[in-house]
Coordinates of C-alpha atoms in Angstrom, one line a residue:
Chain Q
X167 CA -7.3 -18.6 6.2
X168 CA -4.1 -20.6 5.7
X169 CA -6.0 -22.0 3.2
X170 CA -7.2 -18.8 1.6
X171 CA -3.6 -17.3 1.9
X172 CA -2.2 -20.9 0.4
X173 CA -4.3 -20.4 -2.4
X174 CA -3.5 -16.8 -2.8
X175 CA 0.0 -17.6 -3.3
X176 CA -0.3 -20.3 -5.5
X177 CA -2.7 -18.2 -7.8
X178 CA 0.4 -15.7 -8.0
X179 CA 2.4 -18.6 -9.1
X180 CA 0.5 -19.3 -12.0
X181 CA 1.6 -16.0 -13.9
X182 CA 4.6 -15.8 -12.1
X183 CA 6.3 -13.3 -14.9
X184 CA 2.6 -11.0 -14.8
X185 CA 3.0 -11.3 -10.4
X186 CA 6.6 -10.2 -10.6
X187 CA 6.3 -7.3 -13.0
X188 CA 3.0 -6.2 -11.1
X189 CA 5.0 -6.4 -7.7
X190 CA 7.9 -4.9 -9.4
X191 CA 5.6 -1.7 -10.1
X192 CA 4.5 -1.4 -6.6
X193 CA 8.2 -1.6 -5.6
X194 CA 9.2 1.2 -8.3
X195 CA 6.6 3.2 -6.9
X196 CA 7.7 3.4 -3.7
X197 CA 11.4 3.5 -4.3
X198 CA 10.4 6.5 -6.8
X199 CA 9.4 8.0 -3.6
X200 CA 11.6 7.0 -1.2
X201 CA 14.1 8.8 -3.6
X202 CA 12.5 11.5 -4.2
X203 CA 11.7 12.5 -0.3
X204 CA 15.5 12.0 0.2
X205 CA 16.4 14.3 -2.7
X206 CA 13.9 16.9 -1.6
X207 CA 14.7 16.3 2.0
X208 CA 18.7 16.4 1.1
X209 CA 18.0 20.0 -0.8
X210 CA 15.9 21.1 1.5
X211 CA 18.4 20.6 4.7
X212 CA 21.1 21.8 2.9
X213 CA 19.9 24.4 1.1
X214 CA 18.5 26.3 4.3
X215 CA 22.0 25.0 5.8
X216 CA 24.0 26.9 3.5
X217 CA 21.6 29.8 3.8
X218 CA 22.0 30.3 7.7
X219 CA 25.8 29.1 7.4
X220 CA 26.7 31.8 4.6
X221 CA 24.3 34.3 4.5
X222 CA 21.5 34.9 7.1
X223 CA 23.1 33.0 10.6
X224 CA 20.4 31.7 12.6
X225 CA 19.6 35.3 14.1
X226 CA 20.6 38.9 13.1
X227 CA 20.7 42.3 14.9
X228 CA 20.1 45.1 12.7
X229 CA 18.9 48.6 13.0
X230 CA 15.1 49.3 12.7
X231 CA 15.7 51.3 10.1
X232 CA 17.9 49.1 7.6
X233 CA 16.7 48.2 4.4
X234 CA 18.6 44.9 3.2
X235 CA 17.8 45.1 -0.3
X236 CA 19.7 48.7 -0.7
X237 CA 22.7 47.7 1.6
X238 CA 22.0 51.1 3.6
X239 CA 25.5 52.6 5.4
X240 CA 24.0 55.7 6.2
X241 CA 24.7 55.5 10.4
X242 CA 21.4 55.8 11.2
X243 CA 20.9 52.7 9.5
X244 CA 23.2 51.0 11.3
X245 CA 23.9 49.2 14.5
X246 CA 26.3 51.3 16.5
X247 CA 29.3 49.5 18.9
X248 CA 28.5 46.3 17.3
X249 CA 32.0 44.8 18.9
X250 CA 30.3 45.4 22.0
X251 CA 27.1 43.8 21.4
X252 CA 28.7 40.9 19.7
X253 CA 30.9 40.1 22.5
X254 CA 28.1 40.4 25.1
X255 CA 25.8 37.8 22.8
X256 CA 28.8 35.6 22.4
X257 CA 28.3 34.6 26.0
X258 CA 25.6 32.7 25.9
X259 CA 25.4 29.0 26.2
X260 CA 23.4 28.3 23.0
X261 CA 25.5 30.7 21.0
X262 CA 28.4 29.4 18.6
X263 CA 29.2 32.7 17.4
X264 CA 28.2 36.5 17.5
X265 CA 29.9 38.7 15.1
X266 CA 29.3 42.2 13.2
X267 CA 29.1 42.0 9.7
X268 CA 29.0 45.2 6.9
X269 CA 27.1 45.3 4.0
X270 CA 27.8 47.3 0.9
X271 CA 26.8 47.1 -3.1
X272 CA 29.6 48.2 -5.6
X273 CA 31.2 46.4 -8.3
X274 CA 34.8 45.0 -9.5
X275 CA 36.5 45.6 -12.5
X276 CA 39.6 44.1 -14.3
X277 CA 40.8 45.6 -17.6
X278 CA 37.2 45.7 -19.6
X279 CA 35.7 43.3 -17.5
X280 CA 33.4 44.0 -14.6
X281 CA 30.9 42.3 -12.1
X282 CA 28.6 43.5 -9.7
X283 CA 29.1 42.3 -6.3
X284 CA 27.9 42.4 -2.8
X285 CA 30.7 43.4 -0.6
X286 CA 31.1 41.9 2.9
X287 CA 33.2 43.0 5.7
X288 CA 33.8 40.4 8.3
X289 CA 35.7 39.5 11.1
X290 CA 38.0 36.7 10.1
X291 CA 38.7 35.0 12.7
X292 CA 34.9 34.7 13.9
X293 CA 34.1 30.9 13.8
X294 CA 30.9 32.3 12.0
X295 CA 33.7 33.0 9.0
X296 CA 35.2 29.1 8.9
X297 CA 32.9 28.1 5.7
X298 CA 34.3 31.1 3.7
X299 CA 38.1 30.1 5.1
X300 CA 37.4 26.1 4.8
X301 CA 36.4 27.0 1.2
X302 CA 39.6 28.5 0.3
X303 CA 40.7 26.9 -3.1
X304 CA 43.8 29.0 -3.9
X305 CA 45.9 31.7 -2.2
X306 CA 45.6 33.1 1.8
X307 CA 42.6 33.3 4.3
X308 CA 41.9 36.8 5.1
X309 CA 43.7 38.5 8.5
X310 CA 41.8 41.1 10.4
X311 CA 44.2 43.9 9.7
X312 CA 44.9 43.4 5.5
X313 CA 44.4 46.6 4.1
X314 CA 44.2 46.1 0.8
X315 CA 43.3 42.4 -0.2
X316 CA 40.1 40.6 -1.0
X317 CA 38.7 37.3 -1.1
X318 CA 36.4 36.5 -4.4
X319 CA 34.5 33.4 -5.3
X320 CA 35.4 30.9 -7.6
X321 CA 32.6 32.2 -10.0
X322 CA 33.5 36.1 -9.6
X323 CA 37.5 35.0 -10.4
X324 CA 36.3 33.0 -13.5
X325 CA 34.3 35.7 -14.9
X326 CA 36.7 38.3 -14.4
X327 CA 39.6 35.8 -15.3
X328 CA 41.1 36.7 -11.8
X329 CA 43.7 35.0 -9.8
X330 CA 45.5 35.3 -6.9
X331 CA 47.8 38.2 -6.8
X332 CA 46.1 40.1 -9.4
X333 CA 45.0 43.2 -8.8
X334 CA 41.3 44.5 -8.9
X335 CA 39.3 47.6 -9.1
X336 CA 36.4 48.0 -6.3
X337 CA 34.0 50.6 -6.3
X338 CA 31.9 50.8 -3.9
X339 CA 29.2 53.4 -1.9
X340 CA 30.2 55.0 1.1
X341 CA 27.8 56.2 4.4
X342 CA 27.6 59.6 2.8
X343 CA 26.2 58.5 -0.4
X344 CA 29.3 58.6 -2.5
X345 CA 31.2 56.3 -4.7
X346 CA 34.9 55.2 -3.2
X347 CA 37.2 53.2 -5.7
X348 CA 40.3 51.7 -4.5
X349 CA 42.3 49.0 -5.7
X350 CA 42.7 45.8 -4.0
X351 CA 44.6 42.2 -4.4
X352 CA 43.2 39.4 -4.9
X353 CA 44.6 37.4 -1.8
X354 CA 42.3 34.3 -2.0
X355 CA 39.6 32.6 -3.9
X356 CA 37.3 30.6 -1.8
X357 CA 34.3 28.3 -2.9
X358 CA 31.3 27.4 -1.1
X359 CA 30.0 25.0 -3.9
X360 CA 27.0 27.5 -4.1
X361 CA 26.9 29.2 -7.2
X362 CA 24.4 32.3 -6.3
X363 CA 26.7 33.4 -3.0
X364 CA 30.2 32.4 -4.6
X365 CA 29.3 34.8 -8.2
X366 CA 28.8 38.0 -6.0
X367 CA 30.2 37.9 -2.5
X368 CA 33.6 39.9 -1.7
X369 CA 35.2 39.4 1.5
X370 CA 37.4 42.6 3.2
X371 CA 38.0 42.4 6.9
X372 CA 35.4 44.3 8.6
X373 CA 37.8 47.2 9.8
X374 CA 38.5 47.8 6.0
X375 CA 35.0 47.6 4.9
X376 CA 34.3 50.5 7.6
X377 CA 37.2 52.5 6.4
X378 CA 36.4 52.5 3.0
X379 CA 32.6 52.9 3.7
X380 CA 33.2 55.6 6.5
X381 CA 31.1 53.7 8.3
X382 CA 33.3 53.9 11.6
X383 CA 32.2 51.7 14.4
X384 CA 29.1 50.5 12.7
X385 CA 27.9 47.4 11.1
X386 CA 25.2 46.6 9.4
X387 CA 24.0 43.8 11.6
X388 CA 25.0 41.4 14.4
X389 CA 25.2 37.9 12.6
X390 CA 24.7 35.2 15.2
X391 CA 24.9 31.2 14.9
X392 CA 23.9 28.8 16.9
X393 CA 25.0 25.3 18.2
X394 CA 21.5 24.2 17.0
X395 CA 18.8 25.7 15.2
X396 CA 16.4 24.4 17.6
X397 CA 17.5 27.2 20.0
X398 CA 16.7 30.0 18.0
X399 CA 13.6 31.1 19.7
X400 CA 15.4 30.7 22.9
X401 CA 17.8 32.9 21.9
X402 CA 15.6 35.3 20.8
X403 CA 13.6 35.3 24.2
X404 CA 16.9 35.9 26.0
X405 CA 18.3 38.7 24.3
X406 CA 17.1 42.1 25.3
X407 CA 18.3 45.0 22.9
X408 CA 17.7 48.6 22.7
X409 CA 14.5 50.1 21.1
X410 CA 16.1 51.1 17.6
X411 CA 17.4 47.7 17.0
X412 CA 15.3 44.7 15.4
X413 CA 15.7 40.8 15.8
X414 CA 15.5 38.7 12.7
X415 CA 15.6 35.1 12.7
X416 CA 16.6 32.5 10.1
X417 CA 12.7 32.1 8.9
X418 CA 12.6 36.2 8.6
X419 CA 15.8 36.4 6.8
X420 CA 14.8 33.0 4.4
X421 CA 10.9 33.5 4.1
X422 CA 11.5 33.1 0.2
X423 CA 12.7 30.1 1.3
X424 CA 10.4 29.3 3.7
X425 CA 7.1 29.7 1.4
X426 CA 9.3 27.9 -1.0
X427 CA 9.4 24.9 0.9
X428 CA 5.7 24.9 1.6
X429 CA 4.7 25.4 -2.1
X430 CA 7.5 22.7 -2.8
X431 CA 5.9 20.1 -0.8
X432 CA 2.4 20.5 -2.0
X433 CA 3.9 20.1 -5.6
X434 CA 5.3 17.0 -4.2
X435 CA 2.4 15.4 -2.9
X436 CA 0.9 15.4 -6.3
X437 CA 3.5 13.8 -7.6
X438 CA 3.2 11.4 -4.8
X439 CA -0.5 11.0 -5.9
X440 CA 0.5 10.4 -9.5
X441 CA 3.0 7.7 -8.7
X442 CA 0.9 6.2 -6.4
X443 CA -2.0 6.1 -9.1
X444 CA 0.2 4.7 -11.3
X445 CA 1.6 1.6 -9.0
X446 CA -2.4 1.1 -8.4
X447 CA -4.0 1.0 -11.7
X448 CA -1.0 -1.8 -12.2
X449 CA -2.6 -3.7 -9.3
X450 CA -6.1 -3.2 -10.8
X451 CA -5.3 -4.3 -14.2
X452 CA -3.2 -7.3 -12.8
X453 CA -6.6 -8.5 -10.5
X454 CA -9.3 -7.6 -13.0
X455 CA -7.3 -9.7 -15.6
X456 CA -7.1 -12.7 -12.9
X457 CA -10.8 -12.2 -12.1
X458 CA -11.8 -12.9 -15.8
X459 CA -9.4 -15.6 -16.3
X460 CA -10.3 -17.4 -13.5
X461 CA -14.3 -16.7 -13.6
X462 CA -15.4 -20.3 -14.0
X463 CA -12.9 -21.0 -10.9
X464 CA -14.9 -18.5 -8.8
X465 CA -17.9 -20.2 -10.0
X466 CA -16.9 -23.6 -8.6
X467 CA -15.9 -22.4 -5.1
X468 CA -18.9 -20.4 -5.0
X469 CA -21.3 -23.6 -5.8
X470 CA -19.3 -25.7 -3.4
X471 CA -20.6 -22.9 -1.0
X472 CA -17.5 -20.0 -0.1
X473 CA -19.3 -17.0 0.8
X474 CA -19.0 -13.8 -1.4
X475 CA -16.9 -12.4 1.2
X476 CA -14.3 -15.4 1.2
X477 CA -14.0 -15.0 -2.3
X478 CA -13.1 -11.1 -1.7
X479 CA -10.8 -12.2 0.7
X480 CA -9.0 -14.5 -1.6
X481 CA -8.5 -11.9 -3.8
X482 CA -7.6 -9.4 -1.2
X483 CA -5.0 -12.0 -0.3
X484 CA -3.5 -11.7 -3.4
X485 CA -3.2 -7.8 -3.4
X486 CA -1.9 -8.1 -0.3
X487 CA 0.9 -10.6 -1.4
X488 CA 1.9 -8.1 -4.2
X489 CA 1.9 -5.5 -2.0
X490 CA 4.3 -7.1 0.6
X491 CA 6.4 -8.1 -2.3
X492 CA 6.2 -4.8 -3.9
X493 CA 7.3 -3.0 -0.6
X494 CA 10.3 -5.0 -0.3
X495 CA 11.7 -4.4 -3.6
X496 CA 10.7 -1.2 -3.4
X497 CA 12.7 -0.8 0.0
X498 CA 15.4 -2.7 -1.2
X499 CA 15.8 -0.7 -4.3
X500 CA 14.5 3.0 -2.7
X501 CA 17.5 2.4 0.2
X502 CA 19.9 1.3 -1.8
X503 CA 19.7 4.0 -4.5
X504 CA 19.3 6.8 -1.6
X505 CA 22.6 5.5 -0.3
X506 CA 24.4 5.8 -3.2
X507 CA 23.1 9.4 -3.6
X508 CA 23.7 10.2 -0.2
X509 CA 27.4 9.5 -0.5
X510 CA 28.0 10.1 -4.4
X511 CA 25.0 12.9 -4.3
X512 CA 23.5 14.8 -7.4
X513 CA 25.3 17.4 -9.4
X514 CA 23.1 20.0 -10.2
X515 CA 25.4 22.6 -11.4
X516 CA 24.3 26.4 -11.3
X517 CA 20.7 25.4 -11.2
X518 CA 19.8 27.4 -8.0
X519 CA 16.8 29.3 -7.7
X520 CA 16.9 33.2 -7.8
X521 CA 17.3 34.6 -4.3
X522 CA 18.0 31.0 -2.9
X523 CA 21.3 29.2 -2.1
X524 CA 21.6 26.1 -3.2
X525 CA 24.5 23.7 -3.5
X526 CA 25.8 22.5 -6.5
X527 CA 25.1 18.8 -5.2
X528 CA 22.5 17.5 -3.9
X529 CA 22.9 14.8 -1.5
X530 CA 19.9 12.6 -0.4
X531 CA 18.9 12.3 3.0
X532 CA 16.3 9.2 4.1
X533 CA 14.5 10.3 7.4
X534 CA 12.5 7.8 9.1
X535 CA 9.7 9.3 9.0
X536 CA 9.7 9.3 5.6
X537 CA 10.8 5.6 5.0
X538 CA 7.9 4.3 7.7
X539 CA 5.1 6.7 6.2
X540 CA 5.9 6.6 2.1
X541 CA 5.9 2.5 3.3
X542 CA 2.4 2.5 4.7
X543 CA 1.0 4.6 2.2
X544 CA 2.1 1.9 -0.4
X545 CA 0.7 -0.5 1.1
X546 CA -2.3 1.2 2.0
X547 CA -2.6 1.9 -1.6
X548 CA -2.0 -1.4 -3.3
X549 CA -4.2 -2.9 -0.6
X550 CA -7.2 -0.7 -1.4
X551 CA -6.4 -1.4 -5.4
X552 CA -7.5 -4.9 -4.6
X553 CA -10.5 -4.2 -3.5
X554 CA -12.4 -3.3 -6.7
X555 CA -11.5 -6.6 -8.1
X556 CA -12.0 -8.2 -5.2
X557 CA -15.7 -7.0 -4.9
X558 CA -16.0 -7.5 -8.6
X559 CA -15.1 -11.2 -7.8
X560 CA -17.2 -11.9 -5.3
X561 CA -20.6 -10.4 -6.5
X562 CA -19.7 -12.9 -9.4
X563 CA -23.0 -14.8 -9.9
X564 CA -22.1 -18.1 -9.8
X565 CA -24.2 -19.9 -12.2
X566 CA -23.0 -17.0 -14.9
X567 CA -19.5 -18.1 -13.3
X568 CA -19.6 -21.7 -14.2
X569 CA -20.8 -21.1 -17.6
X570 CA -17.9 -19.1 -18.2
X571 CA -15.2 -20.5 -21.0
X572 CA -12.3 -22.1 -19.1
Chain G
X85 CA -38.0 -38.5 3.7
X86 CA -38.3 -36.0 0.6
X87 CA -34.8 -34.1 -0.1
X88 CA -35.9 -32.3 -2.7
X89 CA -39.6 -31.2 -3.5
X90 CA -40.4 -28.9 -6.4
X91 CA -43.8 -27.1 -6.9
X92 CA -45.1 -25.8 -10.2
X93 CA -41.4 -24.5 -11.0
X94 CA -41.0 -21.8 -13.7
X95 CA -37.9 -19.8 -15.1
X96 CA -38.0 -17.6 -17.8
X97 CA -34.6 -15.9 -19.2
X98 CA -35.0 -12.7 -21.0
X99 CA -32.1 -12.5 -23.4
X100 CA -32.8 -9.1 -25.1
X101 CA -36.4 -8.6 -25.9
X102 CA -36.4 -12.3 -26.7
X103 CA -38.0 -14.4 -23.4
X104 CA -37.3 -18.1 -23.2
X105 CA -39.2 -20.2 -20.7
X106 CA -36.6 -23.2 -19.4
X107 CA -38.9 -24.5 -17.1
X108 CA -42.9 -24.3 -17.5
X109 CA -44.3 -25.4 -14.3
X110 CA -42.1 -28.7 -13.0
X111 CA -43.4 -30.3 -10.2
X112 CA -41.2 -33.2 -8.7
X113 CA -40.4 -34.8 -5.7
X114 CA -36.8 -36.9 -4.8
X115 CA -36.8 -39.3 -2.0
X116 CA -33.8 -39.9 0.4
X117 CA -31.6 -42.1 -1.0
X118 CA -32.5 -42.2 -4.8
X119 CA -30.4 -42.8 -7.7
X120 CA -32.6 -40.5 -9.9
X121 CA -31.3 -39.2 -13.7
X122 CA -33.0 -36.3 -15.3
X123 CA -32.9 -36.7 -18.8
X124 CA -34.2 -35.0 -22.3
X125 CA -32.6 -33.6 -25.3
X126 CA -30.7 -30.2 -25.1
X127 CA -32.5 -27.2 -24.0
X128 CA -35.1 -29.7 -22.3
X129 CA -34.8 -27.7 -19.0
X130 CA -32.3 -30.8 -16.9
X131 CA -29.8 -28.4 -16.7
X132 CA -31.9 -25.5 -15.3
X133 CA -33.8 -27.8 -13.1
X134 CA -30.6 -28.9 -11.2
X135 CA -29.2 -25.7 -10.8
X136 CA -32.9 -24.9 -9.4
X137 CA -32.3 -28.0 -7.2
X138 CA -28.7 -26.7 -6.6
X139 CA -29.7 -23.2 -5.0
X140 CA -27.6 -21.6 -7.9
X141 CA -30.3 -20.2 -9.6
X142 CA -34.0 -18.9 -8.5
X143 CA -37.2 -19.9 -10.1
X144 CA -39.2 -17.2 -11.9
X145 CA -42.0 -18.6 -10.0
X146 CA -43.0 -21.4 -7.8
X147 CA -40.9 -23.1 -4.7
X148 CA -38.0 -25.6 -4.4
X149 CA -37.5 -26.9 -1.3
X150 CA -34.2 -28.7 0.0
X151 CA -34.0 -30.5 2.9
X152 CA -37.2 -29.4 4.0
X153 CA -36.5 -25.9 3.4
X154 CA -38.0 -23.3 1.1
X155 CA -34.4 -22.4 -0.6
X156 CA -36.3 -19.8 -2.7
X157 CA -36.6 -17.4 0.3
X158 CA -33.0 -17.6 1.3
X159 CA -30.5 -14.6 0.3
X160 CA -27.3 -14.6 -1.4
X161 CA -25.0 -16.2 1.3
X162 CA -28.0 -18.3 2.9
X163 CA -27.9 -20.1 -0.4
X164 CA -24.1 -20.4 -0.2
X165 CA -24.6 -22.1 3.3
X166 CA -27.7 -24.2 1.8
X167 CA -25.1 -25.7 -1.0
X168 CA -22.5 -26.1 1.6
X169 CA -24.2 -28.0 4.2
X170 CA -26.6 -30.0 2.0
X171 CA -25.7 -30.4 -1.4
X172 CA -22.5 -31.7 -3.5
X173 CA -21.7 -30.9 -7.1
X174 CA -20.0 -32.7 -9.8
X175 CA -19.7 -30.8 -13.1
X176 CA -19.2 -32.3 -16.7
X177 CA -15.8 -30.5 -16.7
X178 CA -14.8 -31.7 -13.6
X179 CA -14.3 -28.0 -11.8
X180 CA -11.3 -28.7 -9.4
X181 CA -9.1 -25.8 -8.1
X182 CA -6.2 -26.1 -10.6
X183 CA -3.8 -24.5 -8.1
X184 CA -4.8 -27.5 -5.0
X185 CA -4.0 -30.8 -5.1
X186 CA -6.3 -33.8 -5.3
X187 CA -5.6 -33.8 -1.4
X188 CA -6.8 -30.0 -0.8
X189 CA -9.8 -30.0 -3.5
X190 CA -11.2 -32.8 -1.3
X191 CA -10.2 -30.7 1.7
X192 CA -12.2 -27.2 0.5
X193 CA -15.7 -27.8 1.7
X194 CA -14.3 -29.0 4.8
X195 CA -12.6 -26.0 5.5
X196 CA -15.0 -24.1 4.5
X197 CA -17.6 -26.0 6.9
X198 CA -14.8 -25.1 9.7
X199 CA -14.3 -29.1 10.4
X200 CA -11.2 -29.8 12.9
X201 CA -8.0 -30.5 11.4
X202 CA -7.5 -34.4 12.4
X203 CA -11.3 -35.5 11.6
X204 CA -10.8 -33.2 8.3
X205 CA -7.6 -35.5 7.3
X206 CA -9.5 -38.7 8.1
X207 CA -12.4 -37.8 6.3
X208 CA -9.7 -36.8 3.3
X209 CA -8.1 -39.6 3.5
X210 CA -11.1 -41.9 3.9
X211 CA -13.1 -40.5 0.7
X212 CA -9.9 -40.4 -1.5
X213 CA -9.3 -44.3 -0.8
X214 CA -12.9 -44.4 -1.6
X215 CA -12.5 -43.4 -5.0
X216 CA -9.1 -45.1 -5.2
X217 CA -6.9 -42.0 -5.6
X218 CA -5.0 -42.2 -2.3
X219 CA -1.5 -42.7 -4.3
X220 CA -2.9 -39.6 -6.3
X221 CA -3.5 -37.4 -2.9
X222 CA -0.4 -34.9 -3.7
X223 CA -1.0 -34.5 -7.4
X224 CA -2.6 -31.6 -8.9
X225 CA -5.2 -31.5 -11.6
X226 CA -3.0 -31.4 -14.2
X227 CA -1.3 -34.1 -13.0
X228 CA -4.5 -36.1 -13.3
X229 CA -6.4 -37.8 -16.2
X230 CA -9.7 -36.9 -17.2
X231 CA -11.3 -39.9 -15.0
X232 CA -9.1 -39.2 -12.1
X233 CA -10.2 -35.6 -11.8
X234 CA -13.6 -36.4 -11.6
X235 CA -13.2 -39.3 -8.9
X236 CA -11.8 -36.5 -7.4
X237 CA -14.7 -33.8 -7.9
X238 CA -16.7 -37.1 -6.5
X239 CA -14.8 -37.2 -3.2
X240 CA -15.1 -33.3 -2.9
X241 CA -18.8 -33.5 -3.6
X242 CA -19.2 -36.4 -0.8
X243 CA -16.9 -34.9 1.7
X244 CA -19.2 -32.5 3.8
X245 CA -21.6 -35.3 4.1
X246 CA -24.3 -33.5 2.2
X247 CA -27.8 -34.9 1.5
X248 CA -27.9 -34.7 -1.8
X249 CA -25.6 -34.8 -5.0
X250 CA -26.5 -33.2 -8.4
X251 CA -24.5 -34.2 -11.3
X252 CA -24.6 -32.4 -14.4
X253 CA -23.5 -34.7 -17.3
X254 CA -20.3 -36.1 -15.0
X255 CA -19.3 -38.6 -17.9
X256 CA -19.8 -36.5 -21.2
X257 CA -16.0 -35.2 -21.1
X258 CA -14.9 -39.3 -20.3
X259 CA -14.2 -42.3 -22.4
X260 CA -16.1 -45.4 -22.2
X261 CA -14.0 -46.9 -19.6
X262 CA -14.0 -44.2 -17.3
X263 CA -17.3 -43.1 -17.8
X264 CA -18.1 -46.3 -16.1
X265 CA -15.3 -46.3 -13.5
X266 CA -17.3 -42.9 -12.5
X267 CA -20.7 -44.5 -12.4
X268 CA -19.7 -47.7 -10.6
X269 CA -18.2 -45.6 -7.7
X270 CA -21.2 -43.0 -8.0
X271 CA -23.6 -46.0 -7.6
X272 CA -21.2 -48.1 -5.0
X273 CA -21.6 -44.6 -2.6
X274 CA -24.8 -44.2 -3.1
X275 CA -25.4 -47.6 -1.7
X276 CA -23.2 -47.6 1.3
X277 CA -23.7 -44.3 2.2
X278 CA -27.2 -43.8 1.6
X279 CA -26.9 -40.3 -0.1
X280 CA -29.3 -38.9 -2.9
X281 CA -27.6 -38.6 -6.4
X282 CA -29.7 -36.7 -9.2
X283 CA -27.8 -36.6 -12.8
X284 CA -28.4 -34.8 -15.4
X285 CA -28.0 -36.5 -18.8
X286 CA -28.3 -37.9 -22.2
X287 CA -26.2 -40.7 -22.1
X288 CA -27.9 -44.2 -22.7
X289 CA -25.0 -46.0 -20.7
X290 CA -25.2 -43.7 -17.8
X291 CA -29.0 -43.6 -17.7
X292 CA -29.1 -47.6 -17.4
X293 CA -27.5 -47.0 -13.9
X294 CA -30.6 -45.1 -12.4
X295 CA -33.4 -46.7 -10.6
X296 CA -35.4 -43.4 -11.3
X297 CA -35.4 -41.6 -15.0
X298 CA -37.1 -38.4 -15.0
X299 CA -37.5 -37.6 -18.6
X300 CA -37.9 -33.5 -19.5
X301 CA -39.0 -32.0 -22.9
X302 CA -39.3 -28.3 -23.6
X303 CA -39.3 -27.3 -20.1
X304 CA -41.9 -30.1 -18.6
X305 CA -42.0 -33.5 -17.1
X306 CA -43.1 -35.7 -19.8
X307 CA -42.2 -39.1 -18.2
X308 CA -41.2 -40.4 -14.7
X309 CA -40.7 -43.7 -14.3

């Protein structure tokens, strides 16, 4: 066996450049797989995290009749006495924050410009509102008792040419179906680096939002953030709610995203297959060339009594060595490039899919699962690629092989 | 004792619609220790006959016995085993593995036979000494002259102590001096070890070494002297 390995190693050394580039093809394939998997992992992780932190929370409690798409403000569609319920839920050990929120649809106008907006009444002091406070890029954050202050996202500020201190007219629906207009002052401009969210969401203190929409003591939802996403089901089981309410988890609230993730995984598998097929064809080509070039040698080995299976092992040893070399190069290139994009990220700008919150920069995230699985997959595919040329060599008739041109 | 016994062997090649009869019913018996030359013009069937004896090819009809075994009944792997254990080959084009040193080329059949490391080393050194190439043990074929390469091939053929060594035009690619050196070594080893040599050639200088000359023409033995 050692002699076979030695021969295989030297055979690869005969055409060093070809062997190097073949291994590099395997390496480049693996590196690409690692980088792709890490980017997807980073994107999925960041998108779901953004959706949870900014929009859906881990759990929401709503009235059964509440229709999110219509942002209904009728009292019957809202949660009554939300503060009391939120306070009770906050007492659970797994809960990071539970806070009432009120959503209303409306639009902002400034001069001749206007833009549709999702008005969100929040408790500015709740830890659940931290991402907005932390995302403040100019002006000041909201106080719970602000009466004419709004917080707007940077894309909306750009669109309406607004800056801190400017007045803006806000029109929004009320609980009785009328439209209420009021002038507010832009108190602060925030960014969560999530275009789809920042371009539409306008924050008001909850009490002001309730006052202007005439929904006193009601909220659209109890927004609950947990310390750990994995605790979602356990907390849902621990919650007891009245019959008119319903519990929604982040999976229900981000159904589009969950579906997209499943669909993306199947598309990604096709990309994986394409990349592996390219690497495999390079290896097959290299080894077939090698078999043809060494036909006479195969004849000699056969003549001195080497059985077909040992000739096959010789070629499989060569493909194993190419696989090992390729995997080492692939791991090196893949891990280093992933580390680079883990620190610096890919800037994608406003490429978020409609209905999904995707940050403007994707940070690659390499998991051990992906690393191990892709490495094994590449290694196995490379070995399998060597099988056909190896079988071809082992089946050569010695007399025909000996007759081959040198 | 007979090392080779050939009974009414024919070999027909089909090339497209054309049928070529390379051997047309050959009977031959070669005893242990012989130094026999197969001679004849190109296309007379010398190489085909060597390939039959060497289990590299199968006859269309007839029987070939090597070392008492009917090799026409063996499958592919059994024929490989037969070659490994009983037959050594020396080819016109030297036929060494270019990536292995002289030492490793000689060692290869012993490795295939599963010989232990110490015994193997001893045997390889003994053979390299016999062909006067001890100082070239670590050289690869491209660092050796044609004559030296053919001597390595002789050492390799002898390595597993075969009953029979088959040489196809062993001096055809060598100059007179190297050709003579190779034939001298083959003759010496035949005498010293008693191994049977059968070589195909049309070189009169090589034929002069043979103690028995079998002449072929058109796939038939026409003279045996």
